[in-house]
Amino acid sequence: MLTPEQQRRYRNDGYLVLEGFKPADELAALRERALAIVEAFDPAEGAGIFSTTEQGRSADAWFLGSAGAVRCFFEEEAFDAAGRLRQAKPLSINKIGHALHDLDPVFDRFSRDPRLAALAQDLGLADARLWQSMFIFKQPAIGGEVRWHQDATFLHTEPERMLGFWFALEDATRDNGCLWVQPGGHGGPLRERFVREGDSLRMQPLDATPWPSSDEATALEVPAGTLICFDGLLPHYSAPNRSARSRHAYTLHLADGSARWLPSNWLQRAPDFPVRGFR
Ligand code: FE2
């Protein structure tokens, strides 16, 4: 699937940009399905507000239960002081997570593309498992910042090795909150770990290495259809979206079957709903 040069670049930089990976019809099908899920979502069910600017994410049952479900989470700035939505529901959702790829046929098809299986293999996962999926809206005007982090903070394996697939469902630019990465930064340590103890969640500092400075960051401005593969240790962030355009993206997080999935992970699958690979 990948040329030796692409594999070398992934090893050096910690990420790889593959433009034109997904055709327009697949992007459209995914976005249409996501909007239907939001349409069917009753906010009274759960008020999961997503935030990484405070400590971790909102530590509530809604979040923990999403490990094996399809649930919507609001943008932090979605509500006014009186607790009313400031814009229509479809423009207020931060993301949908985290088992879309196992529970929804449209997402399943998109995620279990045989080319992705080959790609995971090329990137070092001999026996890939699809642990987590997220549809991220990055809404116009209120799309929240996601501060510098490493995805391995949120998904721990032993050995510490997982990878993310990030699909641009719309053009991602500096204006609407594209990804910023630190090329080569995956060579650094894991700085913190998001730890679950029972039903409580906390951020555990591991290493005091500072986050990259702004001149170490590279903006990944990419057209719709692009796939960005990145190492779980690669520092990255995305700025708030203050533009009038959304920046829809879909992410998948994978680990190898030979790695141990630690009990400290927030995401735990029930015995009757085990994690699966590409088949
Ligand atoms: Fe991330």
CSV table of C-alpha atoms and ligand atoms in Angstrom, one decimal:
chain,number,residue,atom,x,y,z
A,1,MET,CA,0.0,0.0,0.0
A,2,LEU,CA,2.7,2.5,1.0
A,3,THR,CA,6.0,3.0,-0.8
A,4,PRO,CA,9.3,2.6,1.1
A,5,GLU,CA,9.6,6.4,0.9
A,6,GLN,CA,6.2,6.9,2.5
A,7,GLN,CA,7.0,4.4,5.3
A,8,ARG,CA,10.3,6.2,5.9
A,9,ARG,CA,8.6,9.5,6.2
A,10,TYR,CA,6.0,8.1,8.6
A,11,ARG,CA,8.8,6.7,10.8
A,12,ASN,CA,10.7,10.0,10.7
A,13,ASP,CA,7.9,12.5,11.1
A,14,GLY,CA,5.3,10.4,13.1
A,15,TYR,CA,2.6,11.2,10.5
A,16,LEU,CA,1.8,10.7,6.9
A,17,VAL,CA,-0.6,12.7,4.7
A,18,LEU,CA,-2.4,10.8,2.0
A,19,GLU,CA,-4.4,13.1,-0.2
A,20,GLY,CA,-7.4,11.8,-2.2
A,21,PHE,CA,-7.7,8.6,-0.1
A,22,LYS,CA,-11.5,8.6,0.2
A,23,PRO,CA,-13.8,9.5,-2.7
A,24,ALA,CA,-16.4,12.2,-2.4
A,25,ASP,CA,-19.4,9.8,-2.3
A,26,GLU,CA,-18.0,8.0,0.8
A,27,LEU,CA,-17.4,11.4,2.5
A,28,ALA,CA,-21.0,12.5,1.7
A,29,ALA,CA,-22.5,9.2,3.0
A,30,LEU,CA,-20.6,9.5,6.3
A,31,ARG,CA,-21.6,13.1,6.8
A,32,GLU,CA,-25.2,12.4,5.9
A,33,ARG,CA,-25.3,9.5,8.4
A,34,ALA,CA,-23.8,11.7,11.2
A,35,LEU,CA,-26.4,14.4,10.7
A,36,ALA,CA,-29.1,11.7,10.9
A,37,ILE,CA,-27.7,10.5,14.2
A,38,VAL,CA,-27.7,14.0,15.5
A,39,GLU,CA,-31.2,14.6,14.3
A,40,ALA,CA,-32.4,11.5,16.2
A,41,PHE,CA,-30.4,12.5,19.4
A,42,ASP,CA,-32.5,13.9,22.2
A,43,PRO,CA,-30.4,16.3,24.3
A,44,ALA,CA,-32.4,15.3,27.4
A,45,GLU,CA,-30.7,11.9,27.2
A,46,GLY,CA,-27.3,13.1,28.2
A,47,ALA,CA,-25.5,16.4,28.4
A,48,GLY,CA,-22.0,15.3,27.6
A,49,ILE,CA,-20.0,18.5,27.0
A,50,PHE,CA,-16.6,17.8,25.5
A,51,SER,CA,-13.6,19.6,26.8
A,52,THR,CA,-9.9,19.0,26.9
A,53,THR,CA,-9.1,22.5,28.2
A,54,GLU,CA,-10.2,21.6,31.7
A,55,GLN,CA,-8.9,18.5,33.3
A,56,GLY,CA,-9.5,15.7,30.7
A,57,ARG,CA,-13.0,15.4,29.4
A,58,SER,CA,-16.3,15.6,31.3
A,59,ALA,CA,-16.1,12.6,33.6
A,60,ASP,CA,-19.6,11.5,33.5
A,61,ALA,CA,-21.5,8.3,32.9
A,62,TRP,CA,-22.5,9.5,29.4
A,63,PHE,CA,-18.9,9.6,28.4
A,64,LEU,CA,-17.9,6.3,29.9
A,65,GLY,CA,-20.9,4.5,28.4
A,66,SER,CA,-20.0,5.7,25.0
A,67,ALA,CA,-17.2,3.1,24.8
A,68,GLY,CA,-19.7,0.7,23.5
A,69,ALA,CA,-22.3,3.0,22.1
A,70,VAL,CA,-23.0,5.8,19.7
A,71,ARG,CA,-23.5,9.1,21.6
A,72,CYS,CA,-23.4,12.8,20.9
A,73,PHE,CA,-21.4,15.3,22.9
A,74,PHE,CA,-22.1,19.1,22.9
A,75,GLU,CA,-19.6,21.8,22.2
A,76,GLU,CA,-18.5,23.6,25.3
A,77,GLU,CA,-19.8,26.9,24.0
A,78,ALA,CA,-23.1,25.4,22.8
A,79,PHE,CA,-25.2,26.8,25.6
A,80,ASP,CA,-25.9,30.3,26.8
A,81,ALA,CA,-25.8,31.4,30.4
A,82,ALA,CA,-29.4,30.3,30.9
A,83,GLY,CA,-28.5,26.8,29.6
A,84,ARG,CA,-30.2,27.2,26.2
A,85,LEU,CA,-28.7,26.1,23.0
A,86,ARG,CA,-27.2,29.2,21.2
A,87,GLN,CA,-27.6,27.7,17.8
A,88,ALA,CA,-29.6,24.8,16.3
A,89,LYS,CA,-28.8,21.3,17.6
A,90,PRO,CA,-27.0,20.2,14.4
A,91,LEU,CA,-24.6,23.1,14.8
A,92,SER,CA,-24.1,22.5,18.6
A,93,ILE,CA,-22.6,19.0,18.6
A,94,ASN,CA,-18.8,18.6,19.2
A,95,LYS,CA,-18.6,15.0,18.3
A,96,ILE,CA,-20.2,11.6,18.1
A,97,GLY,CA,-18.4,8.6,19.7
A,98,HIS,CA,-17.1,6.1,20.3
A,99,ALA,CA,-18.3,2.8,18.7
A,100,LEU,CA,-19.7,4.1,15.5
A,101,HIS,CA,-17.4,1.7,13.5
A,102,ASP,CA,-19.0,-1.4,15.2
A,103,LEU,CA,-22.6,-0.3,15.6
A,104,ASP,CA,-23.5,1.7,12.5
A,105,PRO,CA,-23.4,0.0,9.1
A,106,VAL,CA,-22.3,3.2,7.2
A,107,PHE,CA,-19.4,3.8,9.6
A,108,ASP,CA,-18.6,0.2,9.6
A,109,ARG,CA,-18.2,0.1,5.8
A,110,PHE,CA,-16.1,3.3,5.8
A,111,SER,CA,-13.9,2.1,8.6
A,112,ARG,CA,-13.3,-1.5,7.4
A,113,ASP,CA,-12.1,-0.5,4.0
A,114,PRO,CA,-9.6,-3.2,2.9
A,115,ARG,CA,-7.1,-0.5,2.0
A,116,LEU,CA,-7.1,0.7,5.6
A,117,ALA,CA,-6.3,-2.8,6.7
A,118,ALA,CA,-3.3,-2.9,4.3
A,119,LEU,CA,-2.2,0.5,5.5
A,120,ALA,CA,-2.4,-0.5,9.2
A,121,GLN,CA,-0.2,-3.4,8.3
A,122,ASP,CA,2.3,-1.2,6.5
A,123,LEU,CA,2.4,1.1,9.5
A,124,GLY,CA,3.4,-1.7,11.8
A,125,LEU,CA,0.2,-3.2,13.2
A,126,ALA,CA,0.3,-6.9,12.2
A,127,ASP,CA,-3.0,-7.6,14.0
A,128,ALA,CA,-4.9,-4.3,14.1
A,129,ARG,CA,-7.9,-3.7,16.4
A,130,LEU,CA,-10.3,-0.8,15.9
A,131,TRP,CA,-10.9,0.5,19.4
A,132,GLN,CA,-12.4,3.9,18.9
A,133,SER,CA,-14.2,6.0,16.3
A,134,MET,CA,-15.2,9.7,16.4
A,135,PHE,CA,-17.1,12.0,14.1
A,136,ILE,CA,-15.8,15.4,14.9
A,137,PHE,CA,-17.8,18.5,13.8
A,138,LYS,CA,-15.6,21.4,14.6
A,139,GLN,CA,-18.6,23.6,14.2
A,140,PRO,CA,-18.6,27.1,12.6
A,141,ALA,CA,-17.9,29.9,15.2
A,142,ILE,CA,-18.0,27.7,18.3
A,143,GLY,CA,-15.8,24.7,17.3
A,144,GLY,CA,-13.7,24.3,20.4
A,145,GLU,CA,-9.9,24.2,20.7
A,146,VAL,CA,-8.2,20.9,21.3
A,147,ARG,CA,-5.0,21.7,23.1
A,148,TRP,CA,-1.7,20.0,22.5
A,149,HIS,CA,-1.9,16.3,23.4
A,150,GLN,CA,-0.8,12.9,22.4
A,151,ASP,CA,-3.6,10.4,21.6
A,152,ALA,CA,-1.7,7.7,23.5
A,153,THR,CA,-2.7,9.7,26.6
A,154,PHE,CA,-6.2,8.6,26.1
A,155,LEU,CA,-5.6,5.0,24.9
A,156,HIS,CA,-2.9,3.0,26.7
A,157,THR,CA,-1.3,-0.2,25.6
A,158,GLU,CA,1.7,-2.1,26.6
A,159,PRO,CA,3.9,-1.7,24.7
A,160,GLU,CA,2.9,2.0,24.2
A,161,ARG,CA,2.0,1.8,20.5
A,162,MET,CA,-1.2,2.9,18.8
A,163,LEU,CA,-2.1,4.8,15.8
A,164,GLY,CA,-4.7,7.2,14.6
A,165,PHE,CA,-6.4,7.6,11.2
A,166,TRP,CA,-7.8,11.1,10.7
A,167,PHE,CA,-10.0,11.6,7.7
A,168,ALA,CA,-10.8,15.1,6.4
A,169,LEU,CA,-14.5,15.0,5.4
A,170,GLU,CA,-14.3,18.7,4.4
A,171,ASP,CA,-11.3,20.9,3.5
A,172,ALA,CA,-9.3,21.6,6.7
A,173,THR,CA,-7.6,25.0,6.8
A,174,ARG,CA,-6.0,27.3,9.4
A,175,ASP,CA,-9.3,29.2,9.4
A,176,ASN,CA,-11.6,26.4,10.3
A,177,GLY,CA,-9.3,24.6,12.7
A,178,CYS,CA,-7.0,22.1,10.8
A,179,LEU,CA,-4.6,19.8,12.7
A,180,TRP,CA,-1.2,21.2,13.8
A,181,VAL,CA,1.5,18.6,14.5
A,182,GLN,CA,5.1,18.6,15.7
A,183,PRO,CA,7.0,16.7,13.0
A,184,GLY,CA,9.2,14.1,14.6
A,185,GLY,CA,7.6,14.8,18.0
A,186,HIS,CA,6.6,11.2,18.4
A,187,GLY,CA,10.2,10.5,19.5
A,188,GLY,CA,9.5,12.3,22.7
A,189,PRO,CA,8.0,10.9,25.9
A,190,LEU,CA,4.3,10.4,26.7
A,191,ARG,CA,3.6,13.4,28.9
A,192,GLU,CA,0.4,12.5,30.6
A,193,ARG,CA,-2.1,9.7,30.9
A,194,PHE,CA,-5.9,9.9,31.2
A,195,VAL,CA,-6.6,7.3,33.9
A,196,ARG,CA,-9.8,5.7,34.9
A,197,GLU,CA,-10.3,4.4,38.5
A,198,GLY,CA,-13.8,2.8,38.8
A,199,ASP,CA,-16.0,5.5,37.3
A,200,SER,CA,-13.7,8.4,38.1
A,201,LEU,CA,-11.3,10.0,35.6
A,202,ARG,CA,-8.2,12.0,36.1
A,203,MET,CA,-5.2,13.3,34.2
A,204,GLN,CA,-2.0,11.8,35.5
A,205,PRO,CA,1.2,13.7,34.7
A,206,LEU,CA,4.0,11.4,33.5
A,207,ASP,CA,6.8,13.6,32.1
A,208,ALA,CA,7.4,17.3,32.4
A,209,THR,CA,8.7,17.8,28.8
A,210,PRO,CA,7.0,21.0,27.6
A,211,TRP,CA,4.6,21.0,24.7
A,212,PRO,CA,6.1,22.3,21.5
A,213,SER,CA,6.4,26.0,20.8
A,214,SER,CA,4.4,27.6,18.1
A,215,ASP,CA,7.3,27.6,15.7
A,216,GLU,CA,7.8,23.9,16.1
A,217,ALA,CA,4.2,23.3,14.9
A,218,THR,CA,3.2,22.5,11.3
A,219,ALA,CA,-0.3,23.2,10.0
A,220,LEU,CA,-1.8,20.3,8.0
A,221,GLU,CA,-4.1,22.1,5.7
A,222,VAL,CA,-5.6,19.4,3.6
A,223,PRO,CA,-8.5,18.9,1.1
A,224,ALA,CA,-11.5,16.8,1.8
A,225,GLY,CA,-10.8,13.1,1.2
A,226,THR,CA,-7.3,13.3,2.7
A,227,LEU,CA,-6.3,10.7,5.3
A,228,ILE,CA,-3.7,11.6,7.9
A,229,CYS,CA,-2.1,8.7,9.7
A,230,PHE,CA,-0.3,9.5,12.9
A,231,ASP,CA,1.6,7.8,15.7
A,232,GLY,CA,-0.1,7.8,19.1
A,233,LEU,CA,2.9,9.7,20.6
A,234,LEU,CA,2.8,12.6,18.0
A,235,PRO,CA,2.0,15.9,19.7
A,236,HIS,CA,-0.8,17.7,17.9
A,237,TYR,CA,-3.6,20.2,18.5
A,238,SER,CA,-6.3,22.1,16.7
A,239,ALA,CA,-7.3,25.7,17.1
A,240,PRO,CA,-10.8,26.9,17.7
A,241,ASN,CA,-13.0,27.4,14.6
A,242,ARG,CA,-14.1,31.0,14.5
A,243,SER,CA,-14.9,30.8,10.8
A,244,ALA,CA,-18.3,30.4,9.1
A,245,ARG,CA,-17.4,26.9,7.8
A,246,SER,CA,-17.5,23.6,9.7
A,247,ARG,CA,-14.5,21.3,9.6
A,248,HIS,CA,-15.9,17.8,9.7
A,249,ALA,CA,-13.5,15.0,10.4
A,250,TYR,CA,-13.6,11.3,11.2
A,251,THR,CA,-11.1,9.5,13.3
A,252,LEU,CA,-10.2,5.9,14.1
A,253,HIS,CA,-7.8,4.7,16.7
A,254,LEU,CA,-6.1,1.3,16.4
A,255,ALA,CA,-3.8,-0.8,18.5
A,256,ASP,CA,-2.2,-4.2,17.8
A,257,GLY,CA,-3.8,-7.3,19.1
A,258,SER,CA,-0.5,-8.4,20.6
A,259,ALA,CA,-0.3,-5.3,22.8
A,260,ARG,CA,-2.0,-5.4,26.2
A,261,TRP,CA,-5.0,-3.0,26.6
A,262,LEU,CA,-4.5,-1.6,30.0
A,263,PRO,CA,-7.3,-1.6,32.6
A,264,SER,CA,-6.5,2.1,33.3
A,265,ASN,CA,-8.1,3.1,29.9
A,266,TRP,CA,-11.3,5.0,30.1
A,267,LEU,CA,-12.5,2.9,27.1
A,268,GLN,CA,-13.3,-0.6,28.2
A,269,ARG,CA,-15.4,-2.9,26.1
A,270,ALA,CA,-17.9,-5.2,27.8
A,271,PRO,CA,-17.2,-9.0,27.4
A,272,ASP,CA,-20.2,-9.4,25.1
A,273,PHE,CA,-19.0,-6.5,22.8
A,274,PRO,CA,-15.3,-7.2,22.2
A,275,VAL,CA,-13.0,-5.1,20.1
A,276,ARG,CA,-12.6,-6.3,16.5
A,277,GLY,CA,-10.2,-6.0,13.7
A,278,PHE,CA,-10.9,-5.1,10.1
A,279,ARG,CA,-12.9,-8.3,9.3
B,1,FE2,FE,-5.9,13.8,19.1
